[in-house]
Coordinates of C-alpha atoms in Angstrom, one line a residue:
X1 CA -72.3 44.6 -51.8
X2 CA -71.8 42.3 -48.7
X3 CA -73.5 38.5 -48.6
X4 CA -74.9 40.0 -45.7
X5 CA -77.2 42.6 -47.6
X6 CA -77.5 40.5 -50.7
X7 CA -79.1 37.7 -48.7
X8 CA -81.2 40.6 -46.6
X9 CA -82.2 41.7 -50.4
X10 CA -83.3 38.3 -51.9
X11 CA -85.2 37.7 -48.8
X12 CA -87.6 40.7 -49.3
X13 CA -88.2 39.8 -52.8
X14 CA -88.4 36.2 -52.3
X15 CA -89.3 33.9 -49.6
X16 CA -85.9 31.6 -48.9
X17 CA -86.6 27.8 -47.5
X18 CA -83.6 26.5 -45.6
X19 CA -83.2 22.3 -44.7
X20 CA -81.1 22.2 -42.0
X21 CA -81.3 18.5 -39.8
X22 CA -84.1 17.5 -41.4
X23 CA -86.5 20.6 -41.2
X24 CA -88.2 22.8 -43.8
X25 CA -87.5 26.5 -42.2
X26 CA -89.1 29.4 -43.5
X27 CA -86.6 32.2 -43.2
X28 CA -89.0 35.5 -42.1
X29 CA -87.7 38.2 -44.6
X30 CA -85.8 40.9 -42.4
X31 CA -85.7 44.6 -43.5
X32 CA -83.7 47.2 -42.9
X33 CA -85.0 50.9 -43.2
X34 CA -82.2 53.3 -42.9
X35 CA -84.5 56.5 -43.8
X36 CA -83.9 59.3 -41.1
X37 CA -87.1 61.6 -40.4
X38 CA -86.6 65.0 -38.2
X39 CA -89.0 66.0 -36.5
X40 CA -88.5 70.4 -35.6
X41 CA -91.7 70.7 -34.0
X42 CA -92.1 72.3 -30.6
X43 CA -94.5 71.4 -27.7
X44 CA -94.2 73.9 -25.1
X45 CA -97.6 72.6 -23.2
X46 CA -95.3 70.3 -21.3
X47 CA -92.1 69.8 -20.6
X48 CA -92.1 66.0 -20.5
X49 CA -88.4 64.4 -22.0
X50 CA -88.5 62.5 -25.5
X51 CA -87.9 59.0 -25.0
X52 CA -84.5 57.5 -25.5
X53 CA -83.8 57.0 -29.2
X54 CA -83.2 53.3 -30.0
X55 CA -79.7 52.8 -30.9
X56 CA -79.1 50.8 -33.8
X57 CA -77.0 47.3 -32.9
X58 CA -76.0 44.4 -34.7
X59 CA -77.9 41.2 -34.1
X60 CA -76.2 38.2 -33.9
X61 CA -75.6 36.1 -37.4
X62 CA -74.4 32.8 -38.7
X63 CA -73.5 31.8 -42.3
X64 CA -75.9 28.6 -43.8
X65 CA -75.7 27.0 -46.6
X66 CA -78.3 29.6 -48.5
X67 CA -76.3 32.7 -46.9
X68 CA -76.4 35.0 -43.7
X69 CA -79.0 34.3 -41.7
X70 CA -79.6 37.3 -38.6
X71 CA -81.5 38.4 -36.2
X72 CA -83.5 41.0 -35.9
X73 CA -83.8 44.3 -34.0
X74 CA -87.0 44.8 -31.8
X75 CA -86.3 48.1 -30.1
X76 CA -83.1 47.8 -28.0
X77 CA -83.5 44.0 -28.0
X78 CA -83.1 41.2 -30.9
X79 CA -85.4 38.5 -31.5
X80 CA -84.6 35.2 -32.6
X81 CA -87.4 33.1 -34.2
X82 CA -87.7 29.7 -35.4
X83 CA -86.5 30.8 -38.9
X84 CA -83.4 31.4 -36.9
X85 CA -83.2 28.9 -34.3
X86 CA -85.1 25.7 -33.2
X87 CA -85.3 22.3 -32.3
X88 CA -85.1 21.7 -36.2
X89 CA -81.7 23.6 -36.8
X90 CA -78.0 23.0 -35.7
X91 CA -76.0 25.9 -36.5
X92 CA -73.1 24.6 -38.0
X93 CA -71.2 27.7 -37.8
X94 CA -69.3 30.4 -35.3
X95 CA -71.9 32.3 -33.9
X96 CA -71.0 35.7 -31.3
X97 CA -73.7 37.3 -28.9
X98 CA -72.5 40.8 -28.2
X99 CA -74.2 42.6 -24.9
X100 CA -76.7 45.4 -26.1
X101 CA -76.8 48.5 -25.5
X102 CA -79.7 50.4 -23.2
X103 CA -80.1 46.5 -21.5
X104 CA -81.2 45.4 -24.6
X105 CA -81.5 41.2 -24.9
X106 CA -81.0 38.5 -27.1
X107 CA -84.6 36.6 -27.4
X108 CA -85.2 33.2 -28.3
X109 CA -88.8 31.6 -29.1
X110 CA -87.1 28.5 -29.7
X111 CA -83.9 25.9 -29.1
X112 CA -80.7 27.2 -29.6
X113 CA -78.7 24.3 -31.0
X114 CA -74.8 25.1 -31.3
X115 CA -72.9 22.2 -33.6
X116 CA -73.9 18.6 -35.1
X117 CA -76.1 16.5 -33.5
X118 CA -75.9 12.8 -34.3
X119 CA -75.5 8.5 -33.3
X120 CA -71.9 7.5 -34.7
X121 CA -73.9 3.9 -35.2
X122 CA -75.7 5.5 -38.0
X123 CA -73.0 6.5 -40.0
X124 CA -72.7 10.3 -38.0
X125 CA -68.8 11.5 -37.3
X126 CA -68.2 13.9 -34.3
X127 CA -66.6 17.3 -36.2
X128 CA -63.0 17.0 -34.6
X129 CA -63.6 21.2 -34.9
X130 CA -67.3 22.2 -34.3
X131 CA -68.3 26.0 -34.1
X132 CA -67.9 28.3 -31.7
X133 CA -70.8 30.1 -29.8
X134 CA -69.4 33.0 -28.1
X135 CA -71.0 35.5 -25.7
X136 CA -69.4 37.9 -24.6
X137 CA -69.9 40.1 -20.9
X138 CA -72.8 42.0 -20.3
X139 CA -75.1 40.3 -22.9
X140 CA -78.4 38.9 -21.7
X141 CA -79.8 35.6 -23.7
X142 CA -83.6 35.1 -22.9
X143 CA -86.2 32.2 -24.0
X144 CA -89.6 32.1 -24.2
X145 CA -90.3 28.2 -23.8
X146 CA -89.7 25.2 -21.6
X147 CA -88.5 24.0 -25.7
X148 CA -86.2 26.8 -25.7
X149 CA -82.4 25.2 -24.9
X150 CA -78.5 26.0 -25.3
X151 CA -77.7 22.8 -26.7
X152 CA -73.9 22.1 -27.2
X153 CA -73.2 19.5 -29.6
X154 CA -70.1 17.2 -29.1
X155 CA -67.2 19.1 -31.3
X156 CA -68.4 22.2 -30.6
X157 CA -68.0 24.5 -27.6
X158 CA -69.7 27.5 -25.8
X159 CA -67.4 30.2 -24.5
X160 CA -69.3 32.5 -22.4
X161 CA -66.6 34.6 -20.1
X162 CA -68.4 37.6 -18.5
X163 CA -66.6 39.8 -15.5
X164 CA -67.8 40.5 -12.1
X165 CA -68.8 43.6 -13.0
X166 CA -70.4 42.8 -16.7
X167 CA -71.6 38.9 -15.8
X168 CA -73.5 37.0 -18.6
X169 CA -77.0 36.0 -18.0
X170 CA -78.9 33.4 -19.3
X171 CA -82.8 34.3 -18.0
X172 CA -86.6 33.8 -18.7
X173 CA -88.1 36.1 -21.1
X174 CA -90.8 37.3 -18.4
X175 CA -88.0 38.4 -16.6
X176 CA -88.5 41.5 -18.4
X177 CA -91.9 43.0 -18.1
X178 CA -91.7 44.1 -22.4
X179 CA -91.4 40.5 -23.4
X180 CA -93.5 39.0 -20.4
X181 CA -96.6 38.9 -22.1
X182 CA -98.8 37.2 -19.8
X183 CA -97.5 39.7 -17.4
X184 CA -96.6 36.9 -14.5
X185 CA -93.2 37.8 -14.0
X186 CA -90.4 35.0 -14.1
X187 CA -90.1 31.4 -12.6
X188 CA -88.5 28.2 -12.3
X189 CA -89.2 26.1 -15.3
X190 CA -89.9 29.0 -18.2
X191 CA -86.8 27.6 -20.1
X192 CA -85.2 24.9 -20.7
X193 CA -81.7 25.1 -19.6
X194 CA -78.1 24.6 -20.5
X195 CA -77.2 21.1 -22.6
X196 CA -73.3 20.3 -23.0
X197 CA -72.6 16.9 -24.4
X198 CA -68.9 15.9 -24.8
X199 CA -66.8 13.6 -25.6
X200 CA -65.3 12.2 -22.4
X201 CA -65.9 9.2 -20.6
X202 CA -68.9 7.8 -19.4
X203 CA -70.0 4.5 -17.7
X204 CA -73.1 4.6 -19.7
X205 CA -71.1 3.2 -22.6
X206 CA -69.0 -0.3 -22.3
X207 CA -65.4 -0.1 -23.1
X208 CA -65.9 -1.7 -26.6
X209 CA -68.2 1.1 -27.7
X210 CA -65.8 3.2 -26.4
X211 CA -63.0 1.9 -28.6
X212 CA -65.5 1.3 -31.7
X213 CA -66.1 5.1 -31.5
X214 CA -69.9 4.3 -30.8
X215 CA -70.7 5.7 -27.7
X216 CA -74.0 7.7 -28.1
X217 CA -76.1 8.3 -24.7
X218 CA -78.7 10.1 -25.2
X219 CA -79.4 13.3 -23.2
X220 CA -82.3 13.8 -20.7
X221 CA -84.9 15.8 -21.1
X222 CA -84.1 16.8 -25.2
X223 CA -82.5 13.4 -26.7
X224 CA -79.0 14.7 -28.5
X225 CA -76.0 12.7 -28.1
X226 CA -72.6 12.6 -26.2
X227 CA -70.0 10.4 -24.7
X228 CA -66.5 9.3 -25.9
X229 CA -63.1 8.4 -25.2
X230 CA -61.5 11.6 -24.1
X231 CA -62.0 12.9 -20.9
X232 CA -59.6 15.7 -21.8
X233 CA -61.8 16.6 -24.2
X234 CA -63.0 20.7 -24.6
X235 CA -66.6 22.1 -24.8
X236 CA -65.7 25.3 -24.1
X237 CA -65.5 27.6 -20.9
X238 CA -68.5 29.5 -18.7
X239 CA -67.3 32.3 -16.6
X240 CA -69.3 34.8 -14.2
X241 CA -72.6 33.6 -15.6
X242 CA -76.3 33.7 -14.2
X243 CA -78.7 30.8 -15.1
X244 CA -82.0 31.8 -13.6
X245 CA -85.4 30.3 -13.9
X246 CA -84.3 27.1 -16.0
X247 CA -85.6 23.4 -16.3
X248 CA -88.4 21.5 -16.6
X249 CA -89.8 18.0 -16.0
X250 CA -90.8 15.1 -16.0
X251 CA -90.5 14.9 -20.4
X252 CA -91.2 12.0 -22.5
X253 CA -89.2 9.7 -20.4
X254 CA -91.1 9.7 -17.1
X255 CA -89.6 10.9 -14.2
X256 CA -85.9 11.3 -14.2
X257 CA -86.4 12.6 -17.8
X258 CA -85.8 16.0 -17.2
X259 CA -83.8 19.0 -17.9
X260 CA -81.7 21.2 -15.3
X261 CA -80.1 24.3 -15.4
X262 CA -76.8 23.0 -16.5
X263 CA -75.9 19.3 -17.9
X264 CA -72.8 18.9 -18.2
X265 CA -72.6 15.2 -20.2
X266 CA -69.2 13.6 -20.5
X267 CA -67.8 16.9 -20.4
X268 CA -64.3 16.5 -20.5
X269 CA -61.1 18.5 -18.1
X270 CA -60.4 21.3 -21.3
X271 CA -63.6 22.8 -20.0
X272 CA -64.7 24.9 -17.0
X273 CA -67.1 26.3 -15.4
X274 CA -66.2 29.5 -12.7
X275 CA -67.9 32.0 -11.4
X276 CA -71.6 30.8 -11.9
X277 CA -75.0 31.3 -10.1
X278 CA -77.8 29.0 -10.7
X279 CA -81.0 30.4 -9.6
X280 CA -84.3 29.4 -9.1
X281 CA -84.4 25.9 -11.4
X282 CA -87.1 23.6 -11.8
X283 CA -85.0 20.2 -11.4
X284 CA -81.2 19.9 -10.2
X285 CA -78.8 23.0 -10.8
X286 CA -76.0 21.4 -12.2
X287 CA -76.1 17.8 -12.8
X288 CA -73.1 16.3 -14.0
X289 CA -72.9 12.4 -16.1
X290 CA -69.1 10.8 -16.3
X291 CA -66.3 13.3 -18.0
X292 CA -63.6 14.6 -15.6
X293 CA -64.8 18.5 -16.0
X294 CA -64.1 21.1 -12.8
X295 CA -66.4 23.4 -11.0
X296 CA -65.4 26.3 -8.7
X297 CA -67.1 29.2 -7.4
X298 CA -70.3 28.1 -8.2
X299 CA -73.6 29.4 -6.3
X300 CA -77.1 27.6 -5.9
X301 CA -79.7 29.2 -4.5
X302 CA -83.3 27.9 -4.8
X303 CA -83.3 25.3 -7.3
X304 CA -86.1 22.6 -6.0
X305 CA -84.3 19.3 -6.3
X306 CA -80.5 19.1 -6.1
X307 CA -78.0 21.6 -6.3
X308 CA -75.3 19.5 -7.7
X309 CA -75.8 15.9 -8.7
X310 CA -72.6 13.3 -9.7
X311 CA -73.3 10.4 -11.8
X312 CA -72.0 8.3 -14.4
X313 CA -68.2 7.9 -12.9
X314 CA -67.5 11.9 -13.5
X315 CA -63.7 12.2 -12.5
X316 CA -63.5 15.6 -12.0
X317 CA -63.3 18.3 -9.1
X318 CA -65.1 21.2 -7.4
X319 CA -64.0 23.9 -5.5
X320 CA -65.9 26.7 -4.0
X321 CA -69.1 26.0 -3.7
X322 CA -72.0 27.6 -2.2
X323 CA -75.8 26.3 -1.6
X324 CA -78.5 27.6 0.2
X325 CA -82.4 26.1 0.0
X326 CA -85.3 28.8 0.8
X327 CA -88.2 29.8 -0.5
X328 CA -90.1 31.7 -3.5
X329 CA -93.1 33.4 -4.1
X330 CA -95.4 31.8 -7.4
X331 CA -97.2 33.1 -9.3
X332 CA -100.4 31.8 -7.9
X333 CA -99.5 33.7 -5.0
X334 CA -98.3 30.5 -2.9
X335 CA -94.9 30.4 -0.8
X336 CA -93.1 27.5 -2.0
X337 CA -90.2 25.7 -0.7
X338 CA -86.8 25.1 -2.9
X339 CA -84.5 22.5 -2.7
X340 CA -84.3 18.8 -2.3
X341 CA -80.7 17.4 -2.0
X342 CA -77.4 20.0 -1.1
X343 CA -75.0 16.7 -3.3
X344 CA -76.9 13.7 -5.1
X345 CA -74.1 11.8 -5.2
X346 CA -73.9 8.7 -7.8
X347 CA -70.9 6.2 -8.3
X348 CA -72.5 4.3 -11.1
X349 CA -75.2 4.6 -13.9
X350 CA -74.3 1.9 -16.0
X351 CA -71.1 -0.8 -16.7
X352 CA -68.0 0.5 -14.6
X353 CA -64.4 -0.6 -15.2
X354 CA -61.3 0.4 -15.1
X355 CA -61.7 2.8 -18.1
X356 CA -64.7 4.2 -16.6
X357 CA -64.4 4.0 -12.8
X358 CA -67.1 5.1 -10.2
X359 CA -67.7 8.9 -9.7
X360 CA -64.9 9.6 -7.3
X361 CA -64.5 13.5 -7.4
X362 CA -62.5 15.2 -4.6
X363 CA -64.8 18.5 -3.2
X364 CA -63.4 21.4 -1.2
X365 CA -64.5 24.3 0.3
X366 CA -68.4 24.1 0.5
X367 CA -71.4 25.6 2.6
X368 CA -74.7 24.2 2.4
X369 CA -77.7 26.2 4.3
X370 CA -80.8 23.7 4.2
X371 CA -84.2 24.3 6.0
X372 CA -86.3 22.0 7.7
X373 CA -88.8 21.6 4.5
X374 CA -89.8 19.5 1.8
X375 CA -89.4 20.9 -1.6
X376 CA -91.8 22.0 -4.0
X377 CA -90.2 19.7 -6.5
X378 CA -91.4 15.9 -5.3
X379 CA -92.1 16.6 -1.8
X380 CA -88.5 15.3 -0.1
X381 CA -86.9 16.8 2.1
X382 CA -84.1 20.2 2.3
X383 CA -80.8 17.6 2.9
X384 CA -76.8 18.3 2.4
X385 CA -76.0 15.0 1.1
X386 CA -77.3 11.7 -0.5
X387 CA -74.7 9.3 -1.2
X388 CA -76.0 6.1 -3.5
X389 CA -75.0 3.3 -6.1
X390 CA -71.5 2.8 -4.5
X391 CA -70.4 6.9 -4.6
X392 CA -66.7 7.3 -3.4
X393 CA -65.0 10.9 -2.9
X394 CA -63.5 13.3 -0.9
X395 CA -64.6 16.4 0.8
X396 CA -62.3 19.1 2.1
X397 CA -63.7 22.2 4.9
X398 CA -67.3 21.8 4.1
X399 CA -69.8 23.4 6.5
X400 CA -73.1 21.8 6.9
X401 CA -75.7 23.9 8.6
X402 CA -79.7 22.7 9.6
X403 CA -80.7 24.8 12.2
X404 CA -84.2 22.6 12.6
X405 CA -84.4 19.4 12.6
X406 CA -88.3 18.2 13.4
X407 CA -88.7 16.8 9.8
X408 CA -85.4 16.5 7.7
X409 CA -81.8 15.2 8.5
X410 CA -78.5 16.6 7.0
X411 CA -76.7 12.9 5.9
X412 CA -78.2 9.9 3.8
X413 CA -77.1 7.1 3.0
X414 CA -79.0 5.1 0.8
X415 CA -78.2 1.0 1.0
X416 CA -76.0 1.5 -2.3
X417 CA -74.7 4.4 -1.2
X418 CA -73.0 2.2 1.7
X419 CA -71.1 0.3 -0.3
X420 CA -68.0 2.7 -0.5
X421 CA -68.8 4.1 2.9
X422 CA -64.7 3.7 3.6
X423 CA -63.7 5.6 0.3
X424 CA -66.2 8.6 1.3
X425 CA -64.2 10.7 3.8
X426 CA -64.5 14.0 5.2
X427 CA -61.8 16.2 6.6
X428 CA -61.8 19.9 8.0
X429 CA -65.7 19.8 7.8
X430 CA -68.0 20.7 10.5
X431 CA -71.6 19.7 11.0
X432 CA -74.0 21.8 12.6
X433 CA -77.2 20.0 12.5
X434 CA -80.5 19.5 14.6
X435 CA -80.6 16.2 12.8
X436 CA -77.8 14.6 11.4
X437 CA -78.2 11.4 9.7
X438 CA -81.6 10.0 8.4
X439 CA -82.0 6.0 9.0
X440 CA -80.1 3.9 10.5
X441 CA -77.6 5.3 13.1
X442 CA -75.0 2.8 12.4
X443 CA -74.2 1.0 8.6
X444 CA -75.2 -1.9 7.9
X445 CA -74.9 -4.8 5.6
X446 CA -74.1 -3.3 2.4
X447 CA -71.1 -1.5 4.1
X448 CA -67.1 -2.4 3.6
X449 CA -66.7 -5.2 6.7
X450 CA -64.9 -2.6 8.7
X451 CA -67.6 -0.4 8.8
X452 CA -70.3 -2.4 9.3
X453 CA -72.2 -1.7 13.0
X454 CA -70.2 1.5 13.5
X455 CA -72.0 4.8 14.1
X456 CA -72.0 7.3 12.0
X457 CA -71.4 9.7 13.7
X458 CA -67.8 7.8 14.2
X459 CA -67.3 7.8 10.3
X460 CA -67.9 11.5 10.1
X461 CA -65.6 12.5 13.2
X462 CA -63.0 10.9 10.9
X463 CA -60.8 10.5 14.3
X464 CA -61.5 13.8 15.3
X465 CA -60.7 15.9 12.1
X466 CA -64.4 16.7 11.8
X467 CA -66.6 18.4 13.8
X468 CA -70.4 17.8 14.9
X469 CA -71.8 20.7 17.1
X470 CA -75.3 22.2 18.0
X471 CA -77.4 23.7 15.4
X472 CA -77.6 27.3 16.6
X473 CA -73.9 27.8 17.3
X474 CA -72.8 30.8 15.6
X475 CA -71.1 28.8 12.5
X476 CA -72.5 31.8 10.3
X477 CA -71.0 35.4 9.9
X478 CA -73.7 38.5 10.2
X479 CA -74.0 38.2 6.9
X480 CA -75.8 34.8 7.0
X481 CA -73.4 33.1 4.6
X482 CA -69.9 33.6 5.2
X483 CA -68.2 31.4 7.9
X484 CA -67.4 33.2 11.2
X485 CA -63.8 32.3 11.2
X486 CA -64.0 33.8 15.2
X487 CA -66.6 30.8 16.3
X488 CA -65.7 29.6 19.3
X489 CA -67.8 26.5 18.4
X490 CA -65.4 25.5 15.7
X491 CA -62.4 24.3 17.5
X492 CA -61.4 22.2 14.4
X493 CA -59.2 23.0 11.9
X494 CA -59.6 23.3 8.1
X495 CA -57.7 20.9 5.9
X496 CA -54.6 22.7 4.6
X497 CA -54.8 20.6 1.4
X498 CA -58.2 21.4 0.5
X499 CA -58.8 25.0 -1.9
X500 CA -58.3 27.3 0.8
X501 CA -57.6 27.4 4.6
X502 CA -60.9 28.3 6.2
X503 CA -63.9 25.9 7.0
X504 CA -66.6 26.7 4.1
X505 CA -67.4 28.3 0.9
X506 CA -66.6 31.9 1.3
X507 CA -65.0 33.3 4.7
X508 CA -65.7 36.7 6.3
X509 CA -62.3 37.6 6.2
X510 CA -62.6 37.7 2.7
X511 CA -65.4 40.6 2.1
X512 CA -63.3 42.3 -0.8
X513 CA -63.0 39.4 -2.8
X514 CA -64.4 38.5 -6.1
X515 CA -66.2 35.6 -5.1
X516 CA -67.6 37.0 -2.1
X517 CA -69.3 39.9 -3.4
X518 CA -70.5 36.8 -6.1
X519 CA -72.4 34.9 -3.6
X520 CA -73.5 37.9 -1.6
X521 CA -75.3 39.2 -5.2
X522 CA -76.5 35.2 -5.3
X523 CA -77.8 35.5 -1.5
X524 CA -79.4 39.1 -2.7
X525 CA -80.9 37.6 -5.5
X526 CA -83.0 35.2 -3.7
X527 CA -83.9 36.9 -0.5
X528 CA -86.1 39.0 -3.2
X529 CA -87.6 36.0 -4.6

């Protein structure tokens, strides 16, 4: 007989108690009834079809220390409880999520923490080969909880590589109205989000920590650990993947203290992350500390702070990148307004040197569609870009669009955020605000020398490689996202070294593509929210 049923056996007879991290689990006895009943009777007083027979599938499994240790079927779905998964357990070992059949999901009541968790200053070693948590394209992972996480531990990695036609989502449980008990339907904040800690590099650590091997910055929102040496370091890849309804905040920490949709910490260049659409979040949608990982194709629609937020001297690059701030319908019945920041740019979080440099990621090929209203989130305003705590980078065909202005500008630059004004730089990029820069028209003392009293409306034009024009010029394709590559308004041209040679994210010359029919699902998506 397999472990498998053995440990399926022993569990019915006996209850099991598993210690993993420090937790007592009680493992919920799981049983299999493989009896088959026919039924031959008739019922001719109507002629209403049998229901869909429930297909038997395998639930997803790991091997502990006391055995197998399973899911279990709950019609077409499998359930996931704390005897399975929680803030108490770190699965230690490979773990595969297959997609279900009939759109059956993977539910989780709890934290799903993938590989080790631990402070190298209390005698804790980072596996050099953690366990693999696969998921492979079609299948559906829902949580029931703000508690409910992916965590990735440092060591391990998540590879989660859907298609464009069998994408991976990771969703709220009240997305579906069998598991939405309260019967509210899905939004922002009814999970936790997506944790990746690596082992890259991170200004949050000093450069003898670094080489003493005890860099350990603990995640916000759920403290776990991550930062290294190694920004070549791999957690793993995410392709064509949904994260919907994510986030919450402020935690224990305060304000600040709070979880996204994606963290990506010290997540080093052997990882990835393609073809993704972050939906509806409570805080930013991807937020990124130190590492040197890469973005691309990435959609944001809806989240209520930032889309994508830099810190920590990340090294990396983006390509590809959509954003568009709106509205959704809660569950009180109120409209309420998404999205804070387009870019939260930050060059430093803690001691930079030459190790660990300020962020200074080069960006191309972006749209960002902002509105004229403060978010939901903490009542600032729909922007394209902060820059702060001495940012540099360097951004290639990126379209900007406010069409009002009464309330919100596109550009700020806080006084830190000046600093670097001269290693910030623009190219290919047009600007099609009602309001273009909040503050001060011109920089001031915190500014480079060279820089200081010049407008900024001089340091955008970049000598005329950049573009500012009126807000209702016809920057936008019928479709309301592409770029209309036929606008007479644009008379600039797009930067030839930047991902691609059109002005924005996605270009309506390009309606076969992968990644446009991506963002139009993304754009979709929301418009029904």
């Amino acid at each position: 007989m397999e472990l498998k049923n053995i440990f399926r056996i022993s569990l019915v007879a006996a209850a099991v108690s598993l210690t993993a991290c420090g937790g007592d689990i009680n493992i919920t006895p799981t049983v299999n009834d493989n009896s088959t009943i026919t039924d031959n009777s008739v019922n001719d007083s109507n002629n209403v079809a049998a229901p869909e027979p429930v297909v038997e599938v395998e639930c997803a499994s790991y091997e502990s220390s006391v055995g197998t240790v399973e899911g279990v079927q709950s019609g077409d779905d499998c359930v996931y409880n704390d005897s399975f998964a929680s803030k108490n357990i770190s699965i230690t070992s490979n773990i595969t999520f297959e997609a279900l059949p009939n759109d059956g999901v993977h539910v989780f009541d709890n934290a799903l923490q993938i590989g080790e968790d631990g402070d190298t200053t209390s005698g804790f070693s980072v596996p050099a080969n953690g366990p693999t948590m696969t998921v492979k394209p079609g299948a559906t992972l829902a949580f029931k909880s703000g508690e409910a996480i992916i965590r990735i531990a440092r060591g391990a990695k998540i590879q989660a590589i859907g298609t464009i036609d069998a994408p991976i989502v990771f969703t709220s449980a009240n997305a579906f109205p069998r598991l939405d008990d309260a019967g509210q339907g899905a939004q922002f904040a009814d999970w936790g989000g997506i944790i990746i800690n690596g082992n890259g590099i991170t200004d949050q650590c000093t450069d003898a920590e670094r080489a003493a091997v005890t860099c350990n910055v603990a995640s916000e929102g759920i403290t776990s650990y991550f930062g290294g040496n190694d920004n070549t370091d791999s957690s793993g890849s995410i392709k064509y993947a949904k994260v919907w309804y994510a986030g919450s905040g402020p935690r224990v920490g305060g304000p600040g203290d709070d979880l996204n949709s994606l963290t990506l910490n010290a997540v080093g260049s052997g990882s990835s992350f393609d073809y993704i659409h972050i939906h509806q979040g409570f805080d930013d949608g991807i937020e990124i500390f130190g590492g040197a990982t890469t973005l691309s194709h990435v959609a944001v629609t809806d989240t209520q702070d930032d889309s994508f937020d830099f810190d920590a001297g990340w090294q990396g690059s983006a390509e590809f990148l959509f954003v568009k701030h709106g509205t959704v319908n809660t569950r009180d019945g109120q409209v309420a307004n998404m999205g804070n920041n387009g870019f939260e740019t930050d060059g430093e979080k803690g001691d930079t040197s030459a190790e660990a440099p300020v962020t200074n990621p080069t960006i191309s090929n972006v749209t960002i569609i902002t509105t004229d209203a403060n978010s939901v989130r903490d009542d600032d305003p729909s922007q394209a870009f902060t820059f702060d705590d001495s940012i540099k980078s360097m951004y290639k065909n990126v379209l900007i669009v406010k069409e009002v202005g009464a309330n919100s500008s596109c550009v700020k630059h806080k006084a830190d955020g000046e600093k670097n004004a001269d290693a910030i730089t623009f190219s290919g990029s047009v600007m099609a605000c009602a309001s273009e820069f909040e503050g001060e028209a011109t920089f001031g003392a915190s500014a480079p020398a060279a820089l200081q009293g010049t407008a900024k409306t001089v340091w955008f034009d970049n000598g005329g490689v950049n573009q500012r024009i009126a807000a209702n010029s016809d920057v936008l394709a019928a479709d309301g996202f592409a770029t209309n590559t036929s606008s007479t308004a644009i008379t600039v041209a797009a930067d030839a070294t930047g991902a691609a040679n059109f002005i924005g994210a996605v270009s309506d010359q390009d309606t076969t593509s992968n990644w446009y029919k991506w963002v139009e699902m993304a754009v979709t998506a929301a418009s029904n929210d």
